[in-house]
Short mmCIF file of C-alpha atoms and ligand atoms in Angstrom, two decimals:
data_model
loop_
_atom_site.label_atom_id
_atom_site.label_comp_id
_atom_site.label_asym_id
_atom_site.label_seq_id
_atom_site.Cartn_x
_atom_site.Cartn_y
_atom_site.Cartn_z
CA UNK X 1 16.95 24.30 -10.40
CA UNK X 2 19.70 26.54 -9.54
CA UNK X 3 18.47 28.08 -6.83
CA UNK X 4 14.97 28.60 -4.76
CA UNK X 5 13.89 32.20 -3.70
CA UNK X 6 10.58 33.77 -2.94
CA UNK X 7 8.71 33.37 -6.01
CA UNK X 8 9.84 29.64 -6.82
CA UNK X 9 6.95 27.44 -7.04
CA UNK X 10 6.33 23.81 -5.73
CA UNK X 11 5.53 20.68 -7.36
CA UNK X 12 5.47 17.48 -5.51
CA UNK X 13 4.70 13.75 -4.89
CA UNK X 14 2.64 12.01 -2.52
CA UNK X 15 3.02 8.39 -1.93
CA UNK X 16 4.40 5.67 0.34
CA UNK X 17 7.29 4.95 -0.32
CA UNK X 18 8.78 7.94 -2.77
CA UNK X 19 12.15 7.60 -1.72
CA UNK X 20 13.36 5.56 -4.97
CA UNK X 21 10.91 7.68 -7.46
CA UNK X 22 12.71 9.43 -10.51
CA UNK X 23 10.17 11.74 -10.41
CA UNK X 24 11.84 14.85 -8.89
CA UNK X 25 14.86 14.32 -11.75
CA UNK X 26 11.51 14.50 -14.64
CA UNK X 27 10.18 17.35 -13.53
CA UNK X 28 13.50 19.51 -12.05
CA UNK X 29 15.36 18.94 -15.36
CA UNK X 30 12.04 20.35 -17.50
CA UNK X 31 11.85 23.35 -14.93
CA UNK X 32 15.62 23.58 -16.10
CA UNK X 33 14.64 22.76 -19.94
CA UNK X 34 12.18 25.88 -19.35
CA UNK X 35 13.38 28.13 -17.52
CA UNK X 36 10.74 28.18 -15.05
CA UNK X 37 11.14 29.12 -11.13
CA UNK X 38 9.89 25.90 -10.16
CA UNK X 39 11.11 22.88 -7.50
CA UNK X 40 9.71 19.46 -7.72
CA UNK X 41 9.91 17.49 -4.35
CA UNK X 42 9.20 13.61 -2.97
CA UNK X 43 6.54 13.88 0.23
CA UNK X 44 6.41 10.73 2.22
CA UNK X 45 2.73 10.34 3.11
CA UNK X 46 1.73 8.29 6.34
CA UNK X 47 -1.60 6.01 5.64
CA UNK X 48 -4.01 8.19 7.16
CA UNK X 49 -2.71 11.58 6.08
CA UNK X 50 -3.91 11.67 2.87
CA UNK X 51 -6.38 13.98 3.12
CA UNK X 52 -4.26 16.04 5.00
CA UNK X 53 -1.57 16.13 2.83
CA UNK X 54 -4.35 17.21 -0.27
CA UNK X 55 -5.57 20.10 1.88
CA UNK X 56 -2.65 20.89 3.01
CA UNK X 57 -0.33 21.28 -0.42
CA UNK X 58 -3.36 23.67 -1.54
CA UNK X 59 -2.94 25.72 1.53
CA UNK X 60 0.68 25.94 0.94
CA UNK X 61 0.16 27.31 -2.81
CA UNK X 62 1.64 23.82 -4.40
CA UNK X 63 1.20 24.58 -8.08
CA UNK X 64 1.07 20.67 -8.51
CA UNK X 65 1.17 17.02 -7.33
CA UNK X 66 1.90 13.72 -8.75
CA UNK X 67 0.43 10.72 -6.71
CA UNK X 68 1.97 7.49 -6.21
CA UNK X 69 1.01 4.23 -4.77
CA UNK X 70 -0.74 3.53 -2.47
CA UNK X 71 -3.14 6.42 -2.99
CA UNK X 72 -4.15 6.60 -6.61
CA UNK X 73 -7.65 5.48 -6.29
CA UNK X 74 -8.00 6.91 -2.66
CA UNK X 75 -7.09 9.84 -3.59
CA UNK X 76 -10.33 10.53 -5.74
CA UNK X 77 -12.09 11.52 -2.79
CA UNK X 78 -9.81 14.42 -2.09
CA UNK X 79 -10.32 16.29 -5.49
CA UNK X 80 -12.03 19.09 -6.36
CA UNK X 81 -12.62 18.19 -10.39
CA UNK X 82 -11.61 14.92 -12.16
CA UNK X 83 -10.88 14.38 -15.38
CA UNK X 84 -13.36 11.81 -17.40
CA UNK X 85 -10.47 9.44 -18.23
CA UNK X 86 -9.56 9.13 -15.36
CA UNK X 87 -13.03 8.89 -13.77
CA UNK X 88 -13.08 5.88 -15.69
CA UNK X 89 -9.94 4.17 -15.12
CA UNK X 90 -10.55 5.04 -11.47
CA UNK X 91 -6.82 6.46 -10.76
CA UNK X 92 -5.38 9.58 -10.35
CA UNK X 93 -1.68 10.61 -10.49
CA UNK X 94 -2.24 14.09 -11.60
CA UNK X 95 -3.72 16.61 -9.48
CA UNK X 96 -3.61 20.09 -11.10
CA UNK X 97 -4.35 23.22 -9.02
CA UNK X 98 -7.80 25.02 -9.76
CA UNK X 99 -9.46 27.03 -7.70
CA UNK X 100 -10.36 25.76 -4.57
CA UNK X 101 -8.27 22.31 -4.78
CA UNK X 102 -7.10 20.42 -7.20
CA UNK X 103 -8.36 18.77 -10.29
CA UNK X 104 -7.56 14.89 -10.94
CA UNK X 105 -5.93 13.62 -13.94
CA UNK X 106 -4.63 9.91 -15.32
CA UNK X 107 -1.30 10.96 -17.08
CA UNK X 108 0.11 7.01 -16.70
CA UNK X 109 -2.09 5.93 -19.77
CA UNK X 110 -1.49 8.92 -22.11
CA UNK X 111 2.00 9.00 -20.80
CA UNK X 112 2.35 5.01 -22.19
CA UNK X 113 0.62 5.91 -25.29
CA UNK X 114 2.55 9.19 -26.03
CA UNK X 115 5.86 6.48 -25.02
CA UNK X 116 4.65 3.98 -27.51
CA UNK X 117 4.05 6.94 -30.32
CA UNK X 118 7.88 7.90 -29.44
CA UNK X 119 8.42 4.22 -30.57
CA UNK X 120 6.46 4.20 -33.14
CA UNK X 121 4.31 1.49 -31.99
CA UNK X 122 0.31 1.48 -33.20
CA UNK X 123 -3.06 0.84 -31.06
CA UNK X 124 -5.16 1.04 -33.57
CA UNK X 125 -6.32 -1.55 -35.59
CA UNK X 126 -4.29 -3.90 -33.84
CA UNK X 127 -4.75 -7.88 -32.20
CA UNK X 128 -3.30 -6.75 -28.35
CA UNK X 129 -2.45 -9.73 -25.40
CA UNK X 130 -2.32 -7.58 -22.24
CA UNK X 131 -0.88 -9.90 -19.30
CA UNK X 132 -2.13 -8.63 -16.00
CA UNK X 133 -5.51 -7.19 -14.45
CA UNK X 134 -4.08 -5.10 -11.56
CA UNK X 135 -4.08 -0.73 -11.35
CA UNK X 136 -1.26 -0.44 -13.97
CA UNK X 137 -2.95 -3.41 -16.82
CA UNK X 138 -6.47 -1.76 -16.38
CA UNK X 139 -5.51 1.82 -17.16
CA UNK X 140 -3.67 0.13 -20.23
CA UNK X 141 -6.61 -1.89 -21.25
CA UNK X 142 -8.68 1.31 -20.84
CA UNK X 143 -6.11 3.22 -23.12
CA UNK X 144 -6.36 0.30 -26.03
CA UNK X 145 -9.91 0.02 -26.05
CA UNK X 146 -10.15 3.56 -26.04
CA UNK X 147 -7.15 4.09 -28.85
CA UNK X 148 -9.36 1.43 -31.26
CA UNK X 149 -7.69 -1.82 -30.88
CA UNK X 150 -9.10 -4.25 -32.79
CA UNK X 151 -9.07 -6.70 -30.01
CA UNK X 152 -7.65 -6.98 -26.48
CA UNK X 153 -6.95 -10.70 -25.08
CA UNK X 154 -6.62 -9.65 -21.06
CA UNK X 155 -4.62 -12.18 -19.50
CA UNK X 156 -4.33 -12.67 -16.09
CA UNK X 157 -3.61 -15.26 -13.68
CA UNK X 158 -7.28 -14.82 -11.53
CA UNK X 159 -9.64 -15.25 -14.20
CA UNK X 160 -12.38 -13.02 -12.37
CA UNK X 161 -10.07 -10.45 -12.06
CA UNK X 162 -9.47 -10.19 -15.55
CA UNK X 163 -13.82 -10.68 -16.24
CA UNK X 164 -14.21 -7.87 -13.94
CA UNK X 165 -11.89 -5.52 -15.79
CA UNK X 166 -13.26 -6.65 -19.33
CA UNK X 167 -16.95 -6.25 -18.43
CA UNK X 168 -16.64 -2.45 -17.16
CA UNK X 169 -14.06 -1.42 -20.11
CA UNK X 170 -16.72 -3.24 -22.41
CA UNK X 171 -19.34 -1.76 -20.63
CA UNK X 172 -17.70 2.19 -20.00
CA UNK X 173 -17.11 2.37 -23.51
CA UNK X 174 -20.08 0.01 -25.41
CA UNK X 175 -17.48 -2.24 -27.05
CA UNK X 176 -16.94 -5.41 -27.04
CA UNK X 177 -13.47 -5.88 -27.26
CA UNK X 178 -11.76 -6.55 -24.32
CA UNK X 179 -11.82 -10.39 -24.22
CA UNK X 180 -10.94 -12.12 -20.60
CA UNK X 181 -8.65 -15.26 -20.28
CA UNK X 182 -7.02 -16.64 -17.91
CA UNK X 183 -3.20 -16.75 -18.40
CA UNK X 184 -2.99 -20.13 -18.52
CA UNK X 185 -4.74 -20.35 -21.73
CA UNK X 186 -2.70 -18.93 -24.11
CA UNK X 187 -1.88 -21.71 -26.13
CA UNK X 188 -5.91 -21.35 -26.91
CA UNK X 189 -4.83 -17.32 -28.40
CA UNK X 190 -6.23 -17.86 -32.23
CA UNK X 191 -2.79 -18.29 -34.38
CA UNK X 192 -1.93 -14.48 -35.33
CA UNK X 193 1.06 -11.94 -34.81
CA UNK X 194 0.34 -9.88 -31.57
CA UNK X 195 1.14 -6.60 -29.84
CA UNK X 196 2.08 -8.57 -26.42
CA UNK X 197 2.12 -5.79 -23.28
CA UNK X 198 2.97 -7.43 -20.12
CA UNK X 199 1.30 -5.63 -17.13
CA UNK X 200 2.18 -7.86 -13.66
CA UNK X 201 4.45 -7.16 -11.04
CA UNK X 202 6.57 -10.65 -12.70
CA UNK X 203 10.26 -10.30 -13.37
CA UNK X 204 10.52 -6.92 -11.73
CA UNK X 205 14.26 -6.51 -9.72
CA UNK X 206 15.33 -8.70 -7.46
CA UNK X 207 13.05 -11.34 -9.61
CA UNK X 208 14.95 -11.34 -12.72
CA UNK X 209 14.72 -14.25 -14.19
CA UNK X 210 10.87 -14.55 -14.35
CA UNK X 211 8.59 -14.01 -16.92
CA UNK X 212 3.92 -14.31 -16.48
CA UNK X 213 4.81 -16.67 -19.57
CA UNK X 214 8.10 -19.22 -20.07
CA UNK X 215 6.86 -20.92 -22.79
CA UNK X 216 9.07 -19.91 -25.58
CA UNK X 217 5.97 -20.97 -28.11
CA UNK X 218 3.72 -18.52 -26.84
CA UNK X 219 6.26 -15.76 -27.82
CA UNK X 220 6.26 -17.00 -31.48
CA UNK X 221 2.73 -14.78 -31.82
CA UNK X 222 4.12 -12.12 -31.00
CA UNK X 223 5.73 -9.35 -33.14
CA UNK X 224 6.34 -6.86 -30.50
CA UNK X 225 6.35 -7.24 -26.78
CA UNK X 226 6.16 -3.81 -24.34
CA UNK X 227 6.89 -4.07 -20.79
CA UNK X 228 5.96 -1.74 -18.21
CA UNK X 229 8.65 -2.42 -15.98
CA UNK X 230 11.80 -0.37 -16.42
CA UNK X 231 14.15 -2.60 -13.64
CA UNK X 232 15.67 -4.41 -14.94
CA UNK X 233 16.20 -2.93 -18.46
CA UNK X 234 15.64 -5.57 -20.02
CA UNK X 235 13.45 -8.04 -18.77
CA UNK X 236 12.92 -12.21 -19.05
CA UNK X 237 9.51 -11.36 -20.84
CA UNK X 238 11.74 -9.20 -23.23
CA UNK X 239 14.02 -11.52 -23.59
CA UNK X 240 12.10 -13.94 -24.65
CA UNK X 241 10.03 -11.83 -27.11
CA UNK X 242 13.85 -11.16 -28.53
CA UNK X 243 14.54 -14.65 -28.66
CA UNK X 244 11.67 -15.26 -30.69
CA UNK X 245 12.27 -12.16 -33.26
CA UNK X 246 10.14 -9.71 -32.04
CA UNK X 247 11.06 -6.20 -31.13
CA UNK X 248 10.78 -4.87 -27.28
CA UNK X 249 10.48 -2.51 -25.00
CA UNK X 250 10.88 -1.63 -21.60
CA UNK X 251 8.28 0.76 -19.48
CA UNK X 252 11.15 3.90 -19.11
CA UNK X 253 9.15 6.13 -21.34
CA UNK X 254 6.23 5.43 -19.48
CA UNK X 255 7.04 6.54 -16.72
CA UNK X 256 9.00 9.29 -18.65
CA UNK X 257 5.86 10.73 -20.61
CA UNK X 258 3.47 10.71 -17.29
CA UNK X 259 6.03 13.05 -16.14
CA UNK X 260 6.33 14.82 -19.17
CA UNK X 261 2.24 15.51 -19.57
CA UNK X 262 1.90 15.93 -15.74
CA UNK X 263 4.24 18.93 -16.25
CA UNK X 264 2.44 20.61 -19.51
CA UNK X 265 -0.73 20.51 -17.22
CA UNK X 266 1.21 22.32 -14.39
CA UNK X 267 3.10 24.57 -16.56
CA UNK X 268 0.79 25.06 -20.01
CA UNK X 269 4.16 24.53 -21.25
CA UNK X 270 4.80 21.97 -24.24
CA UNK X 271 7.65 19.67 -24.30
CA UNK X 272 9.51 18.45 -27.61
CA UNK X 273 10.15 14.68 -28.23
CA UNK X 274 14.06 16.40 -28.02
CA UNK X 275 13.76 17.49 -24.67
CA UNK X 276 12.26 14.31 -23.38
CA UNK X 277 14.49 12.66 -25.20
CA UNK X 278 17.18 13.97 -23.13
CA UNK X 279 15.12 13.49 -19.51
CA UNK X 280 15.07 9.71 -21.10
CA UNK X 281 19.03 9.89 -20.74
CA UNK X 282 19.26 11.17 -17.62
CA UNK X 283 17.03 8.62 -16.53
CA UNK X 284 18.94 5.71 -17.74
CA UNK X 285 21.76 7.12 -16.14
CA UNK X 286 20.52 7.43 -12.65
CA UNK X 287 19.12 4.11 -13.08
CA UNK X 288 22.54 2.40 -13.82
CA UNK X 289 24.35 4.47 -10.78
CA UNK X 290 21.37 2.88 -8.37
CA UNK X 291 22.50 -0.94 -9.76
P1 NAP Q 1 -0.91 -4.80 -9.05
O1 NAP Q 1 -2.14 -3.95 -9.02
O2 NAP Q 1 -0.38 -5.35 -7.78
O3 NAP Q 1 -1.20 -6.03 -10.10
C1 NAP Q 1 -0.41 -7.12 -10.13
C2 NAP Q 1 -0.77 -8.04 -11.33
O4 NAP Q 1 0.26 -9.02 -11.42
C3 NAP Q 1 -2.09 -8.79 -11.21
O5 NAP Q 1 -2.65 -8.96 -12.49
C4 NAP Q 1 -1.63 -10.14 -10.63
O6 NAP Q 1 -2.48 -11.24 -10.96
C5 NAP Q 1 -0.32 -10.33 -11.36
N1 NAP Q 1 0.60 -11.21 -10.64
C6 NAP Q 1 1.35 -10.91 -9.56
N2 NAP Q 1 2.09 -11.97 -9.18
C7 NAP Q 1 1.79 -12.97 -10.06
C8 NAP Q 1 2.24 -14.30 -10.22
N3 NAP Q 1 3.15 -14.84 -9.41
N4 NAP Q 1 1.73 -15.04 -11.26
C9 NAP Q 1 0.82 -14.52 -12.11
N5 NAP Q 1 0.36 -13.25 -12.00
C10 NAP Q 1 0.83 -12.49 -10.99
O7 NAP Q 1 0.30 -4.01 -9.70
P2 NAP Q 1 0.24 -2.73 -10.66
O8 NAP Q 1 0.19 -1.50 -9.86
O9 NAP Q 1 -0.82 -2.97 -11.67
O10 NAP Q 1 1.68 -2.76 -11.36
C11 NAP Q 1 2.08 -3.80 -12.24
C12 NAP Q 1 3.46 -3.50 -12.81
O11 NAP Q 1 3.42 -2.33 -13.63
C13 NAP Q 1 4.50 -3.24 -11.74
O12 NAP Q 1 5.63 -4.04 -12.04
C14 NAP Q 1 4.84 -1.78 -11.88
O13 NAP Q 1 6.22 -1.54 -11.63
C15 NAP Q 1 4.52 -1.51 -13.34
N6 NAP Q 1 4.15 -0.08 -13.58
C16 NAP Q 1 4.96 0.65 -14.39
C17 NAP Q 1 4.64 1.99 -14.63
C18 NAP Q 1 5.55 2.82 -15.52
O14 NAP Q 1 5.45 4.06 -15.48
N7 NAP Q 1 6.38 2.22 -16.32
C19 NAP Q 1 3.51 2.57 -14.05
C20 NAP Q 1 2.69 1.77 -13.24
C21 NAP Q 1 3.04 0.44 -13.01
P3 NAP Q 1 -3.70 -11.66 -9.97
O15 NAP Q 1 -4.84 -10.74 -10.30
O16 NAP Q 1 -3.99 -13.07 -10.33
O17 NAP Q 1 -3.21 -11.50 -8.56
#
């Protein structure tokens, strides 16, 4: 954005915190990519002002929002329209102005699956381990079922956690699956090569040198290991899936892509693999001047 004047138009996100997001460097290099007269902007939202802060970004004419945590659930009540998938999966980070509010979208799970097509790495068909039960593993479970995996194992370290999660998948979609176990258990995982994803909070910065599983056995099943976290680059989990001769991958394009789809919804504009590509860059280089 080189400058803001009278008809630039706003794009924002709402959370608490949004002070360390990589969001506004997404979406103000594709207005750049584009051409477009548009600013992208991080809005601190108090707990109790999210309503406010919905009704209020309409009234101002923003063309867009992302949403954050803590409000990506909560923030269902505030839209006008929601999107099935994400009706399902329960979370919105994507509200897209209509008229009269704003309609909500999920563009973290097609965002992770358009990241793993950039990698070339398949859903369907395959034998998946997903570690984790929490907002981020259950919109990923969601997207596998949905995408035809074969079979999901959901690990996670509260077994009813991970029941609760398999039954409504299972049930939302009339499959049968998404298989619960608890984490602890995975020496019982039938002997096969796996797509491991690891979905917990585990081995995220400061915590570096944890991993949900140690066990370098466990990481003999699997053939390719995807984590969503992004700090540190590379992870204990992917470490260990290295160690062990399977390929990895770290959550960057994840996050990348939800950007990337949240702004075709805004815009109606498409972006190339090349242009993301280069938003992917500038995102690993902000993240090493923040180390
Ligand atoms: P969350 O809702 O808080 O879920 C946390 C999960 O981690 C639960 O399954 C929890 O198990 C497990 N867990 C936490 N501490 C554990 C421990 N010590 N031992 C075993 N299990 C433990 O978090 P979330 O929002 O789903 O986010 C999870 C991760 O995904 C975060 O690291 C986040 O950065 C990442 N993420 C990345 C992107 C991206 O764009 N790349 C987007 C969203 C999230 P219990 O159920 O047993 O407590």
């Amino acid at each position: 954005m080189e400058f803001v004047n009278g008809k630039t138009r706003t794009c924002g996100l709402i959370g608490n915190p949004v002070e360390h997001t990589l969001s506004p460097l997404i979406h103000n290099t594709l207005s750049g990519f584009t051409g477009l007269n548009q600013i992208y902007v991080p809005l601190h939202v108090e707990t109790g002002f999210l309503e406010d802060a919905v009704k209020g970004a309409y009234a101002l004419n923003f063309l867009g929002m992302n949403v954050t945590v803590p409000y990506k659930s909560d923030v269902i009540s505030y839209v006008k329209e929601i999107d099935p998938v994400a009706k399902n999966i329960g979370a919105v980070n994507t509200l897209v102005r209509m008229d009269g509010g704003y309609k909500g979208y999920n563009t973290d799970m097609l965002g992770l699956f358009r990241g793993m097509q950039s990698e070339g790495i398949n859903i369907e068909g395959e034998e998946i381990i997903l570690i984790g039960a929490g907002g981020a593993a259950r919109a990923v479970a969601f997207l596998c079922a949905m995408k035809g995996a074969k079979q999901v194992y959901l690990m996670n370290r509260t077994l009813e956690k991970a029941e609760l999660v398999a039954n409504e998948i299972n049930e939302a979609l009339h499959l049968s699956c998404v298989v619960p176990m608890k984490l602890e258990d995975y020496g019982l995982l039938p002997d096969k090569k796996y797509l491991a994803i690891q979905g917990t909070s585990i081995g995220l910065h400061p915590n570096v040198e944890a991993a949900p599983i140690m066990d370098p056995q466990f990481y003999e099943k699997v053939h390719t290991g995807y984590d969503l976290i992004y700090n540190p680059e590379k992870t204990k989990f992917m470490q260990l899936v290295e160690d062990a001769g399977g390929k990895s991958y770290n959550g960057l394009k994840m996050l990348l892509y939800q950007g990337v789809i949240a702004f075709e919804l805004f815009t109606g504009k498409s972006i190339s693999e090349e242009q993301a590509n280069k938003v992917h860059d500038k995102m690993m280089k902000a993240m090493k001047q923040h180390e």
